[in-house]
XYZ file of C-alpha atoms in Angstrom:
159
model
C -42.611 7.309 -17.141
C -40.094 5.418 -19.267
C -37.872 4.765 -16.242
C -40.802 3.343 -14.295
C -41.712 0.995 -17.144
C -38.117 -0.237 -17.441
C -37.433 -0.581 -13.702
C -38.042 -4.346 -13.833
C -35.183 -4.685 -16.333
C -32.840 -2.731 -14.088
C -33.653 -5.039 -11.183
C -32.760 -8.117 -13.286
C -29.608 -6.628 -14.858
C -26.177 -8.044 -14.057
C -24.496 -4.772 -15.004
C -25.690 -1.187 -14.900
C -23.505 1.414 -16.583
C -24.524 5.056 -16.396
C -23.433 6.415 -19.781
C -24.705 9.962 -19.276
C -21.203 11.324 -18.566
C -19.056 8.760 -20.398
C -17.282 9.429 -23.640
C -17.678 6.721 -26.281
C -14.097 5.553 -25.732
C -14.662 5.341 -21.964
C -17.751 3.197 -22.477
C -15.790 0.997 -24.881
C -13.010 0.588 -22.291
C -15.519 -0.327 -19.574
C -17.267 -2.870 -21.830
C -13.922 -4.423 -22.794
C -12.945 -4.720 -19.138
C -16.174 -6.539 -18.300
C -16.795 -8.712 -21.356
C -13.377 -9.197 -23.003
C -10.885 -9.114 -20.128
C -13.430 -10.621 -17.694
C -12.389 -8.140 -15.010
C -14.520 -7.287 -12.015
C -17.369 -4.919 -12.844
C -17.176 -1.542 -11.116
C -20.601 -0.225 -10.326
C -19.206 3.165 -9.248
C -17.637 5.591 -11.702
C -15.774 8.480 -10.059
C -15.270 11.745 -11.952
C -12.790 14.270 -10.628
C -13.756 17.646 -12.042
C -11.851 20.927 -11.760
C -13.842 24.116 -12.209
C -13.858 27.859 -11.605
C -16.304 29.304 -9.079
C -16.731 32.389 -11.259
C -18.439 30.126 -13.836
C -20.693 28.435 -11.282
C -20.611 25.205 -9.317
C -21.168 22.149 -11.555
C -24.799 21.073 -11.119
C -24.040 17.342 -10.957
C -21.446 17.621 -8.171
C -21.746 15.216 -5.262
C -18.768 16.626 -3.363
C -17.508 20.205 -3.826
C -14.085 21.215 -2.508
C -13.266 24.921 -2.412
C -9.492 25.416 -2.773
C -9.569 29.215 -2.965
C -7.854 29.301 0.432
C -4.594 28.369 -1.328
C -2.514 31.279 -2.722
C -3.759 32.243 -6.184
C -0.942 32.162 -8.760
C -2.993 34.380 -11.090
C -2.152 37.437 -8.972
C 1.597 36.743 -8.746
C 3.330 37.521 -12.056
C 6.036 34.885 -11.595
C 3.481 32.220 -10.722
C 0.741 33.065 -13.229
C 1.890 30.589 -15.900
C 2.534 27.867 -13.296
C 0.318 25.686 -11.130
C 0.079 25.465 -7.360
C -0.048 22.579 -4.948
C -0.521 21.984 -1.251
C 0.556 18.514 -0.150
C -1.010 18.581 3.329
C -4.439 19.474 1.958
C -4.058 16.920 -0.835
C -3.203 14.190 1.709
C -6.336 15.017 3.720
C -8.519 15.172 0.596
C -7.203 11.800 -0.589
C -7.889 10.293 2.841
C -11.449 11.676 2.842
C -12.217 10.405 -0.659
C -10.754 6.951 0.032
C -12.876 6.789 3.188
C -16.079 7.823 1.377
C -15.870 5.738 -1.817
C -16.574 2.341 -0.185
C -19.638 3.862 1.481
C -20.930 5.137 -1.871
C -20.343 1.668 -3.359
C -22.220 0.032 -0.443
C -25.140 2.398 -1.038
C -25.330 1.275 -4.670
C -24.366 4.655 -6.099
C -23.152 4.347 -9.694
C -21.691 7.824 -10.179
C -19.701 10.119 -7.909
C -18.611 13.571 -9.068
C -15.907 15.192 -6.954
C -15.654 18.840 -8.000
C -12.611 20.865 -7.009
C -12.971 24.584 -7.526
C -10.795 27.672 -7.432
C -11.582 31.148 -8.743
C -10.974 30.621 -12.467
C -10.558 26.864 -12.755
C -7.078 26.962 -14.293
C -4.449 26.705 -11.584
C -5.157 25.429 -8.087
C -8.173 23.266 -8.906
C -6.509 21.733 -11.977
C -3.353 20.820 -10.106
C -5.216 19.303 -7.177
C -7.619 17.409 -9.466
C -4.678 15.989 -11.449
C -2.854 14.934 -8.294
C -5.961 13.367 -6.731
C -6.557 11.484 -9.980
C -2.976 10.127 -9.905
C -3.412 8.987 -6.307
C -6.710 7.200 -7.001
C -5.828 5.752 -10.420
C -5.320 2.016 -10.687
C -7.905 1.040 -8.074
C -10.039 -1.884 -9.271
C -13.036 -1.080 -7.034
C -14.290 1.803 -9.175
C -13.877 3.480 -12.546
C -12.123 6.839 -12.673
C -11.902 9.796 -15.026
C -10.838 13.430 -14.883
C -12.278 16.555 -16.484
C -11.193 20.208 -16.441
C -14.374 22.121 -17.189
C -13.063 25.687 -17.237
C -9.347 25.330 -18.016
C -9.638 27.000 -21.429
C -11.914 29.888 -20.463
C -10.474 33.415 -20.428
C -7.092 32.087 -21.514
C -4.237 34.573 -21.207
C -2.753 35.504 -24.557
C 1.046 35.706 -24.819
C 2.525 39.174 -25.025
């Protein structure tokens, strides 16, 4: 009911910032960009989120990428403490995301959550999320942030 009553304000607004997933410092940075640095306002905020399928798919995901097809370092003793990467898949994922983002902007979408999941959310998904973030960072057409939802769950304890 509140949203309906305030819809007229939204229609007249010059800027609309969805703060539901922003940290205070991220909101501050966005406000400084718009009102202090007089930079172009980005109506779309992209979140790249790594997660573990065993903890469930994030409910607010717009795009879900399943990277469990990559070898799981958890089951290889020498790889367990390390991360994995697959450049060919990452190139294709980057291409897909760069293709889709302008379409989401044209549709007036203000938030896009790209969730990348592996079994536990600590190795494959984290590495790919970090690399995708690096490849998309610095673009002025949209805001960008990264989260690792499950990276600390079931942490292995040193022997």
